[in-house]
Coordinates of N, CA, C and O and ligand atoms in Angstrom, one line a residue:
M1010 N 3.5 -3.3 -19.8 CA 2.7 -2.6 -18.8 C 3.6 -2.5 -17.5 O 4.3 -3.4 -17.1
P1011 N 3.6 -1.3 -16.9 CA 4.5 -1.1 -15.9 C 4.2 -1.8 -14.6 O 3.0 -1.8 -14.1
K1012 N 5.2 -2.5 -14.0 CA 5.1 -3.0 -12.7 C 5.7 -2.0 -11.8 O 6.9 -1.6 -12.0
L1013 N 5.0 -1.6 -10.8 CA 5.5 -0.6 -9.9 C 5.5 -1.1 -8.4 O 4.6 -1.8 -8.0
A1014 N 6.6 -0.8 -7.8 CA 6.7 -1.2 -6.4 C 6.3 -0.1 -5.5 O 6.7 1.1 -5.7
L1015 N 5.5 -0.4 -4.5 CA 5.1 0.6 -3.5 C 6.2 0.5 -2.4 O 6.4 -0.5 -1.7
Q1016 N 7.0 1.6 -2.2 CA 8.0 1.6 -1.2 C 7.6 2.6 -0.1 O 7.1 3.6 -0.4
I1017 N 8.0 2.2 1.1 CA 7.6 3.0 2.3 C 8.9 3.3 3.1 O 9.9 2.5 3.0
S1018 N 8.9 4.4 3.8 CA 9.9 4.7 4.8 C 9.3 5.2 6.0 O 8.2 5.8 5.9
A1019 N 9.9 5.0 7.1 CA 9.3 5.5 8.4 C 10.4 5.4 9.5 O 11.4 4.7 9.4
Q1020 N 10.2 6.2 10.5 CA 11.1 6.2 11.7 C 10.4 5.2 12.7 O 9.4 5.5 13.2
L1021 N 11.1 4.1 12.9 CA 10.5 3.1 13.8 C 11.3 3.1 15.1 O 12.5 3.2 15.2
T1022 N 10.5 3.2 16.2 CA 11.1 3.2 17.6 C 10.7 1.9 18.3 O 9.5 1.8 18.6
N1023 N 11.6 1.0 18.6 CA 11.4 -0.2 19.3 C 10.3 -1.1 18.7 O 9.7 -1.9 19.3
V1024 N 10.2 -1.0 17.3 CA 9.2 -1.8 16.6 C 9.8 -2.2 15.3 O 10.7 -1.5 14.7
Q1025 N 9.3 -3.3 14.7 CA 9.8 -3.8 13.4 C 8.7 -4.6 12.7 O 7.6 -4.7 13.3
K1026 N 9.1 -5.1 11.5 CA 8.1 -5.9 10.7 C 6.8 -5.2 10.5 O 5.7 -5.8 10.7
L1027 N 6.8 -4.0 10.1 CA 5.6 -3.2 9.8 C 5.0 -3.7 8.5 O 5.7 -3.8 7.5
R1028 N 3.7 -4.0 8.4 CA 3.1 -4.4 7.2 C 1.6 -4.4 7.4 O 1.1 -4.3 8.5
P1029 N 0.8 -4.4 6.3 CA -0.7 -4.4 6.4 C -1.1 -5.6 7.3 O -0.4 -6.7 7.3
A1030 N -2.1 -5.4 8.1 CA -2.5 -6.4 9.1 C -2.8 -7.7 8.5 O -2.5 -8.8 9.1
T1031 N -3.5 -7.8 7.4 CA -3.9 -9.0 6.8 C -3.6 -9.0 5.3 O -3.4 -7.9 4.7
D1032 N -3.6 -10.2 4.6 CA -3.4 -10.2 3.2 C -4.6 -9.7 2.4 O -4.4 -9.4 1.2
D1033 N -5.7 -9.5 3.0 CA -6.8 -8.9 2.3 C -7.1 -7.5 2.6 O -8.1 -6.9 2.3
A1034 N -6.1 -6.9 3.3 CA -6.2 -5.5 3.7 C -6.3 -4.6 2.4 O -5.5 -4.9 1.4
A1035 N -7.1 -3.7 2.3 CA -7.2 -2.8 1.2 C -6.2 -1.7 1.3 O -6.0 -1.1 2.3
L1036 N -5.6 -1.4 0.1 CA -4.7 -0.2 0.0 C -5.4 0.9 -0.7 O -6.1 0.7 -1.7
M1037 N -5.2 2.1 -0.2 CA -5.9 3.3 -0.9 C -4.8 4.1 -1.5 O -3.8 4.4 -0.9
M1038 N -5.0 4.5 -2.8 CA -4.0 5.3 -3.5 C -4.7 6.3 -4.4 O -5.9 6.2 -4.7
R1039 N -3.9 7.3 -4.7 CA -4.4 8.3 -5.7 C -3.8 7.8 -7.0 O -2.7 7.4 -7.1
V1040 N -4.6 7.9 -8.1 CA -4.2 7.4 -9.4 C -4.5 8.4 -10.5 O -5.4 9.3 -10.3
K1041 N -3.8 8.3 -11.6 CA -4.1 9.1 -12.8 C -4.2 8.2 -14.0 O -3.6 7.1 -14.0
C1042 N -4.8 8.7 -15.0 CA -5.0 8.0 -16.3 C -3.7 8.1 -17.1 O -3.1 9.2 -17.2
S1043 N -3.3 7.0 -17.7 CA -2.0 7.0 -18.5 C -2.3 7.6 -19.8 O -1.3 8.0 -20.5
S1044 N -3.5 7.7 -20.3 CA -3.8 8.3 -21.6 C -3.8 9.8 -21.6 O -3.1 10.5 -22.3
C1045 N -4.7 10.3 -20.7 CA -4.9 11.8 -20.7 C -4.3 12.4 -19.5 O -4.3 13.7 -19.4
H1046 N -3.7 11.6 -18.6 CA -2.9 12.1 -17.5 C -3.8 12.9 -16.5 O -3.2 13.6 -15.7
E1047 N -5.1 12.8 -16.6 CA -5.9 13.4 -15.6 C -5.9 12.5 -14.3 O -6.0 11.3 -14.4
E1048 N -5.8 13.2 -13.1 CA -5.9 12.5 -11.9 C -7.3 12.1 -11.6 O -8.2 13.0 -11.7
H1049 N -7.5 10.9 -11.1 CA -8.9 10.4 -10.7 C -9.3 11.3 -9.5 O -8.6 11.5 -8.6
K1050 N -10.6 11.7 -9.6 CA -11.1 12.7 -8.6 C -11.0 12.1 -7.2 O -10.6 12.7 -6.2
K1051 N -11.4 10.8 -7.1 CA -11.4 10.2 -5.8 C -10.3 9.2 -5.6 O -9.8 8.6 -6.6
E1052 N -9.8 9.1 -4.4 CA -8.8 8.0 -4.1 C -9.5 6.7 -4.3 O -10.7 6.5 -4.1
V1053 N -8.7 5.7 -4.8 CA -9.3 4.4 -5.0 C -8.7 3.4 -4.0 O -7.6 3.5 -3.5
S1054 N -9.5 2.3 -3.7 CA -9.1 1.4 -2.7 C -9.4 0.0 -3.2 O -10.5 -0.3 -3.7
F1055 N -8.4 -0.9 -3.1 CA -8.6 -2.3 -3.5 C -7.7 -3.2 -2.8 O -6.6 -2.8 -2.3
S1056 N -8.1 -4.5 -2.7 CA -7.3 -5.5 -2.0 C -6.8 -6.6 -2.9 O -7.4 -6.9 -3.9
P1057 N -5.8 -7.4 -2.5 CA -5.3 -8.5 -3.3 C -6.4 -9.6 -3.5 O -6.3 -10.4 -4.4
L1058 N -7.4 -9.6 -2.6 CA -8.4 -10.6 -2.7 C -9.6 -10.2 -3.6 O -10.5 -11.0 -3.9
D1059 N -9.7 -8.9 -3.9 CA -10.7 -8.4 -4.8 C -10.6 -9.0 -6.2 O -9.5 -9.1 -6.7
E1060 N -11.7 -9.5 -6.8 CA -11.6 -10.0 -8.2 C -12.8 -9.4 -9.0 O -13.9 -9.6 -8.6
V1061 N -12.5 -8.6 -10.0 CA -13.6 -8.0 -10.8 C -13.2 -8.3 -12.3 O -12.1 -8.5 -12.7
D1062 N -14.3 -8.3 -13.1 CA -14.2 -8.6 -14.5 C -13.6 -7.4 -15.2 O -14.0 -6.3 -15.0
V1063 N -12.6 -7.6 -16.1 CA -12.0 -6.6 -16.9 C -12.9 -6.4 -18.1 O -13.4 -7.4 -18.7
Q1064 N -13.1 -5.2 -18.5 CA -14.0 -4.9 -19.7 C -13.5 -5.6 -20.9 O -12.3 -5.8 -21.2
G1065 N -14.5 -6.1 -21.7 CA -14.1 -6.8 -22.9 C -13.7 -8.3 -22.8 O -13.0 -8.8 -23.6
G1066 N -14.1 -8.8 -21.6 CA -13.8 -10.2 -21.4 C -12.3 -10.6 -21.3 O -11.8 -11.6 -21.7
K1067 N -11.5 -9.6 -20.8 CA -10.1 -9.8 -20.7 C -9.7 -10.3 -19.3 O -8.7 -9.9 -18.7
G1068 N -10.4 -11.2 -18.8 CA -10.1 -11.9 -17.5 C -10.5 -11.0 -16.3 O -11.3 -10.2 -16.4
K1069 N -9.8 -11.3 -15.2 CA -10.1 -10.6 -13.9 C -8.9 -9.8 -13.5 O -7.8 -10.0 -13.9
A1070 N -9.2 -8.8 -12.7 CA -8.2 -8.0 -12.1 C -8.6 -7.6 -10.6 O -9.8 -7.8 -10.3
N1071 N -7.7 -7.2 -9.8 CA -8.0 -6.7 -8.5 C -8.8 -5.4 -8.5 O -9.6 -5.2 -7.5
F1072 N -8.6 -4.7 -9.5 CA -9.3 -3.4 -9.6 C -9.5 -2.9 -11.0 O -8.6 -3.1 -11.9
V1073 N -10.7 -2.4 -11.4 CA -10.9 -1.8 -12.7 C -11.6 -0.5 -12.5 O -12.3 -0.2 -11.6
M1074 N -11.3 0.4 -13.5 CA -12.0 1.7 -13.5 C -12.0 2.2 -14.9 O -11.3 1.7 -15.8
S1075 N -12.8 3.3 -15.1 CA -12.8 4.0 -16.4 C -12.4 5.4 -16.1 O -12.9 6.0 -15.1
C1076 N -11.5 6.0 -16.9 CA -11.1 7.4 -16.7 C -12.4 8.3 -16.7 O -13.2 8.2 -17.6
Q1077 N -12.5 9.2 -15.8 CA -13.6 10.1 -15.8 C -13.6 11.1 -16.9 O -14.6 11.7 -17.2
F1078 N -12.5 11.3 -17.6 CA -12.4 12.3 -18.6 C -12.4 11.7 -20.0 O -13.2 11.9 -20.8
C1079 N -11.4 10.7 -20.3 CA -11.4 10.2 -21.6 C -12.1 8.8 -21.7 O -12.1 8.2 -22.8
K1080 N -12.6 8.3 -20.6 CA -13.4 7.1 -20.5 C -12.6 5.8 -20.8 O -13.2 4.7 -20.9
R1081 N -11.3 5.9 -21.0 CA -10.6 4.7 -21.2 C -10.5 3.8 -20.0 O -10.5 4.2 -18.9
P1082 N -10.6 2.4 -20.3 CA -10.5 1.5 -19.1 C -9.1 1.4 -18.6 O -8.1 1.6 -19.3
A1083 N -9.1 1.1 -17.3 CA -7.8 0.9 -16.6 C -8.0 -0.2 -15.6 O -9.1 -0.5 -15.1
S1084 N -6.9 -0.9 -15.2 CA -7.0 -1.9 -14.2 C -5.7 -2.0 -13.5 O -4.6 -1.5 -13.9
A1085 N -5.7 -2.7 -12.4 CA -4.5 -2.9 -11.6 C -4.6 -4.3 -10.9 O -5.7 -4.8 -10.5
N1086 N -3.4 -4.9 -10.7 CA -3.3 -6.2 -10.1 C -2.1 -6.2 -9.1 O -1.0 -5.7 -9.5
F1087 N -2.3 -6.8 -8.0 CA -1.1 -7.2 -7.1 C -0.4 -8.3 -7.8 O -0.9 -9.2 -8.4
E1088 N 1.0 -8.2 -7.7 CA 1.8 -9.3 -8.2 C 1.5 -10.6 -7.4 O 1.4 -10.5 -6.2
T1089 N 1.4 -11.7 -8.2 CA 1.2 -13.0 -7.5 C 2.3 -13.3 -6.6 O 3.5 -13.3 -7.0
P1090 N 2.0 -13.5 -5.3 CA 3.1 -13.8 -4.3 C 3.8 -15.1 -4.6 O 3.2 -16.0 -5.1
T1091 N 5.1 -15.1 -4.3 CA 5.9 -16.4 -4.3 C 6.6 -16.6 -3.0 O 6.5 -15.7 -2.2
A1092 N 7.2 -17.7 -2.8 CA 8.0 -18.0 -1.6 C 9.0 -16.9 -1.4 O 9.3 -16.4 -0.3
K1093 N 9.7 -16.5 -2.5 CA 10.8 -15.5 -2.4 C 10.2 -14.1 -2.2 O 10.9 -13.3 -1.5
A1094 N 9.1 -13.8 -2.9 CA 8.6 -12.5 -2.8 C 7.1 -12.6 -2.3 O 6.2 -12.7 -3.1
P1095 N 6.9 -12.5 -1.0 CA 5.6 -12.6 -0.5 C 4.8 -11.3 -0.9 O 5.4 -10.3 -1.3
L1096 N 3.5 -11.4 -0.7 CA 2.6 -10.3 -1.0 C 3.1 -9.0 -0.4 O 3.2 -8.0 -1.1
Y1097 N 3.3 -9.0 0.9 CA 3.8 -7.9 1.6 C 5.1 -8.2 2.3 O 5.2 -9.2 3.0
Q1098 N 6.1 -7.4 2.0 CA 7.4 -7.6 2.6 C 7.5 -6.7 3.9 O 7.4 -5.5 3.8
P1099 N 7.7 -7.3 5.0 CA 7.7 -6.6 6.3 C 8.8 -5.5 6.3 O 9.9 -5.7 5.8
Y1100 N 8.4 -4.3 6.8 CA 9.3 -3.2 6.7 C 10.1 -3.0 8.1 O 9.4 -3.0 9.1
D1101 N 11.4 -2.9 8.0 CA 12.2 -2.8 9.2 C 12.9 -1.4 9.4 O 13.6 -1.2 10.3
G1102 N 12.7 -0.5 8.4 CA 13.2 0.8 8.4 C 14.7 0.9 8.3 O 15.4 -0.2 8.3
P1103 N 15.3 2.1 8.3 CA 14.7 3.4 8.2 C 14.6 3.9 6.7 O 13.9 4.8 6.5
D1104 N 15.3 3.2 5.8 CA 15.3 3.7 4.4 C 14.1 3.1 3.6 O 13.4 2.2 4.1
F1105 N 13.8 3.7 2.5 CA 12.8 3.2 1.6 C 13.0 1.8 1.3 O 14.1 1.3 0.9
A1106 N 11.9 0.9 1.4 CA 12.0 -0.5 1.0 C 10.7 -0.9 0.4 O 9.6 -0.3 0.7
T1107 N 10.7 -1.9 -0.5 CA 9.5 -2.3 -1.2 C 8.6 -3.0 -0.2 O 8.9 -3.9 0.5
L1108 N 7.3 -2.6 -0.2 CA 6.2 -3.3 0.6 C 5.5 -4.3 -0.3 O 5.3 -5.4 0.1
C1109 N 5.2 -3.9 -1.5 CA 4.5 -4.8 -2.4 C 4.6 -4.3 -3.9 O 5.1 -3.2 -4.1
V1110 N 4.3 -5.2 -4.8 CA 4.5 -4.8 -6.2 C 3.1 -5.0 -6.9 O 2.4 -5.9 -6.7
L1111 N 2.7 -4.0 -7.8 CA 1.5 -4.1 -8.5 C 1.7 -3.8 -10.0 O 2.7 -3.1 -10.3
E1112 N 0.9 -4.3 -10.8 CA 0.9 -4.1 -12.2 C -0.2 -3.2 -12.6 O -1.4 -3.5 -12.3
F1113 N 0.0 -2.1 -13.3 CA -1.0 -1.2 -13.7 C -1.2 -1.2 -15.2 O -0.2 -1.2 -16.0
R1114 N -2.5 -1.2 -15.7 CA -2.8 -1.0 -17.1 C -3.7 0.2 -17.3 O -4.8 0.2 -16.8
G1115 N -3.2 1.2 -18.1 CA -4.0 2.3 -18.4 C -4.1 3.3 -17.2 O -4.8 4.3 -17.3
M1116 N -3.4 3.1 -16.1 CA -3.4 4.0 -15.0 C -2.1 3.9 -14.3 O -1.3 3.0 -14.5
E1117 N -1.8 5.0 -13.5 CA -0.6 5.0 -12.7 C -0.9 5.6 -11.4 O -1.7 6.5 -11.2
P1118 N -0.2 5.0 -10.3 CA -0.4 5.6 -9.0 C 0.4 6.9 -8.9 O 1.5 7.0 -9.4
V1119 N -0.2 7.8 -8.1 CA 0.5 9.1 -7.9 C 0.6 9.4 -6.4 O 1.1 10.4 -5.9
G1120 N 0.0 8.5 -5.6 CA 0.1 8.7 -4.1 C -0.4 7.5 -3.4 O -0.9 6.6 -4.0
F1121 N -0.2 7.5 -2.1 CA -0.6 6.4 -1.2 C -1.1 6.9 0.1 O -0.5 7.8 0.7
V1122 N -2.2 6.4 0.6 CA -2.8 6.9 1.9 C -2.6 5.8 3.0 O -3.3 4.8 3.1
F1123 N -1.6 6.1 3.9 CA -1.3 5.1 5.0 C -2.5 5.0 5.9 O -2.8 3.9 6.4
E1124 N -3.3 6.1 6.1 CA -4.3 6.1 7.2 C -5.5 5.2 6.8 O -6.3 4.8 7.7
H1125 N -5.6 4.8 5.6 CA -6.8 3.9 5.2 C -6.6 2.5 5.6 O -7.6 1.8 5.8
T1126 N -5.4 2.0 5.8 CA -5.1 0.6 6.0 C -4.8 0.3 7.5 O -4.2 1.2 8.1
T1127 N -5.3 -0.8 7.9 CA -4.9 -1.3 9.2 C -3.6 -2.1 9.1 O -3.5 -2.9 8.2
W1128 N -2.6 -1.8 10.0 CA -1.3 -2.4 9.9 C -1.0 -3.2 11.1 O -1.8 -3.2 12.1
R1129 N 0.1 -4.0 11.0 CA 0.5 -4.7 12.2 C 2.1 -4.6 12.3 O 2.7 -4.3 11.3
A1130 N 2.6 -4.8 13.5 CA 4.0 -4.7 13.7 C 4.4 -5.6 14.9 O 3.5 -6.0 15.7
V1131 N 5.7 -5.8 15.1 CA 6.1 -6.5 16.3 C 7.1 -5.6 17.0 O 8.0 -5.0 16.4
S1132 N 7.0 -5.6 18.3 CA 8.0 -4.8 19.1 C 9.3 -5.5 19.2 O 9.4 -6.7 19.0
E1133 N 10.4 -4.7 19.5 CA 11.7 -5.3 19.6 C 11.7 -6.4 20.7 O 12.5 -7.4 20.7
A1134 N 10.8 -6.3 21.7 CA 10.7 -7.2 22.8 C 9.9 -8.4 22.4 O 9.7 -9.3 23.2
G1135 N 9.3 -8.4 21.2 CA 8.5 -9.5 20.7 C 7.0 -9.4 20.9 O 6.3 -10.4 20.7
A1136 N 6.5 -8.3 21.4 CA 5.1 -8.2 21.5 C 4.4 -7.8 20.2 O 5.0 -7.0 19.4
A1137 N 3.3 -8.5 19.9 CA 2.6 -8.2 18.6 C 1.6 -7.1 18.7 O 0.8 -7.1 19.7
F1138 N 1.7 -6.2 17.8 CA 0.6 -5.2 17.7 C -0.2 -5.5 16.4 O 0.3 -5.2 15.3
A1139 N -1.3 -6.2 16.6 CA -2.0 -6.8 15.5 C -2.8 -5.8 14.6 O -3.1 -6.1 13.5
E1140 N -3.3 -4.7 15.3 CA -4.1 -3.8 14.5 C -3.7 -2.4 14.9 O -4.1 -1.8 15.9
L1141 N -2.9 -1.8 14.1 CA -2.5 -0.4 14.4 C -2.9 0.5 13.2 O -2.9 0.1 12.1
E1142 N -3.3 1.7 13.6 CA -3.8 2.7 12.6 C -3.0 4.0 12.7 O -2.8 4.4 13.8
F1143 N -2.7 4.6 11.6 CA -2.0 5.8 11.6 C -3.0 7.0 11.6 O -4.1 7.0 11.1
E1144 N -2.5 8.0 12.4 CA -3.3 9.2 12.4 C -2.3 10.3 12.0 O -1.2 10.5 12.7
D1145 N -2.5 11.0 10.9 CA -1.6 12.0 10.4 C -0.2 11.5 10.3 O 0.8 12.1 10.6
G1146 N -0.1 10.2 9.8 CA 1.2 9.6 9.5 C 2.0 9.2 10.7 O 3.2 8.9 10.6
E1147 N 1.3 9.1 11.9 CA 2.0 8.7 13.1 C 1.2 7.6 13.9 O 0.0 7.6 13.8
W1148 N 1.9 6.8 14.6 CA 1.3 5.8 15.5 C 2.2 5.7 16.7 O 3.4 5.5 16.6
T1149 N 1.6 5.7 17.9 CA 2.4 5.4 19.1 C 1.6 4.6 20.1 O 0.4 4.6 20.1
D1150 N 2.3 3.8 20.8 CA 1.7 2.9 21.8 C 2.7 2.6 22.9 O 3.8 3.1 22.8
Y1151 N 2.3 1.8 23.9 CA 3.2 1.4 24.9 C 3.4 -0.1 24.9 O 2.4 -0.8 24.9
D1152 N 4.6 -0.6 24.9 CA 4.9 -2.0 24.9 C 5.1 -2.5 26.3 O 6.2 -2.2 26.9
E1153 N 4.1 -3.1 26.9 CA 4.3 -3.6 28.3 C 5.4 -4.6 28.5 O 6.0 -4.7 29.5
K1154 N 5.5 -5.5 27.4 CA 6.5 -6.5 27.5 C 7.9 -5.9 27.5 O 8.8 -6.4 28.3
G1155 N 8.1 -4.9 26.7 CA 9.5 -4.3 26.7 C 9.6 -3.2 27.6 O 10.7 -2.7 27.9
G1156 N 8.5 -2.7 28.2 CA 8.5 -1.6 29.1 C 9.0 -0.3 28.5 O 9.7 0.5 29.1
C1157 N 8.6 -0.1 27.2 CA 9.0 1.1 26.5 C 7.9 1.5 25.6 O 7.0 0.8 25.2
E1158 N 8.1 2.8 25.1 CA 7.2 3.3 24.1 C 7.5 2.7 22.7 O 8.7 2.5 22.4
V1159 N 6.6 2.5 21.9 CA 6.8 2.0 20.5 C 6.1 3.1 19.6 O 5.0 3.6 20.0
S1160 N 6.8 3.3 18.5 CA 6.1 4.3 17.6 C 6.6 4.1 16.2 O 7.7 3.5 15.9
V1161 N 5.8 4.5 15.3 CA 6.1 4.6 13.8 C 5.8 6.1 13.5 O 4.6 6.5 13.6
M1162 N 6.8 6.8 13.0 CA 6.6 8.2 12.7 C 7.1 8.6 11.3 O 7.9 7.8 10.7
E1163 N 6.7 9.7 10.8 CA 7.2 10.2 9.6 C 7.1 9.2 8.4 O 8.0 9.0 7.7
V1164 N 5.9 8.6 8.3 CA 5.7 7.7 7.2 C 5.7 8.4 5.9 O 5.1 9.5 5.7
E1165 N 6.3 7.8 4.9 CA 6.4 8.3 3.5 C 6.2 7.1 2.6 O 6.6 6.0 2.9
A1166 N 5.7 7.4 1.4 CA 5.6 6.4 0.4 C 6.0 6.9 -1.0 O 6.0 8.1 -1.2
R1167 N 6.5 6.0 -1.8 CA 6.8 6.4 -3.2 C 6.6 5.2 -4.1 O 6.6 4.0 -3.6
W1168 N 6.4 5.4 -5.3 CA 6.3 4.3 -6.3 C 7.5 4.3 -7.2 O 7.9 5.4 -7.7
V1169 N 8.1 3.1 -7.4 CA 9.3 3.0 -8.3 C 9.1 1.8 -9.2 O 8.3 0.9 -8.9
R1170 N 9.7 1.9 -10.4 CA 9.6 0.7 -11.3 C 10.2 -0.5 -10.7 O 11.2 -0.5 -10.1
A1171 N 9.4 -1.6 -10.8 CA 9.9 -2.9 -10.2 C 10.6 -3.7 -11.2 O 10.3 -3.6 -12.4
Ligands
LIG2632 ZN1 -8.1 9.6 -19.3

């Protein structure tokens, strides 16, 4: 079953360590069925702390669904974090880098929605921005500690084999 890394890229100005605000933050993505390749009509959202029963008594997963077309079951799990590989790896830009790794069964991600998640970051001057939200892929604020503008622009995401 494919393990896929969610990689992000962004233009960071006077800010670093971008990551979801909390470990239970939900990520929203567009997904398709691995069997019939139909894209799920709605974006799906789930968090590392969600636990739901997998059909047929096959344990628990962070997310389960059935394909709307072929009805096959699908599920997804965040990779269990370790000391070396935390749940979310803070992003320092500017190139694509892995944010987190998920394992998909019967489904594949085809997109990611930054605007659904609350993020956090730290300014170069050390000020914490604990709850930031993107609007049309952009976020800007003013860092009083550093006396400068801080921003995250041109966010992009991609999925690659982990
Ligand atoms: Zn299907």
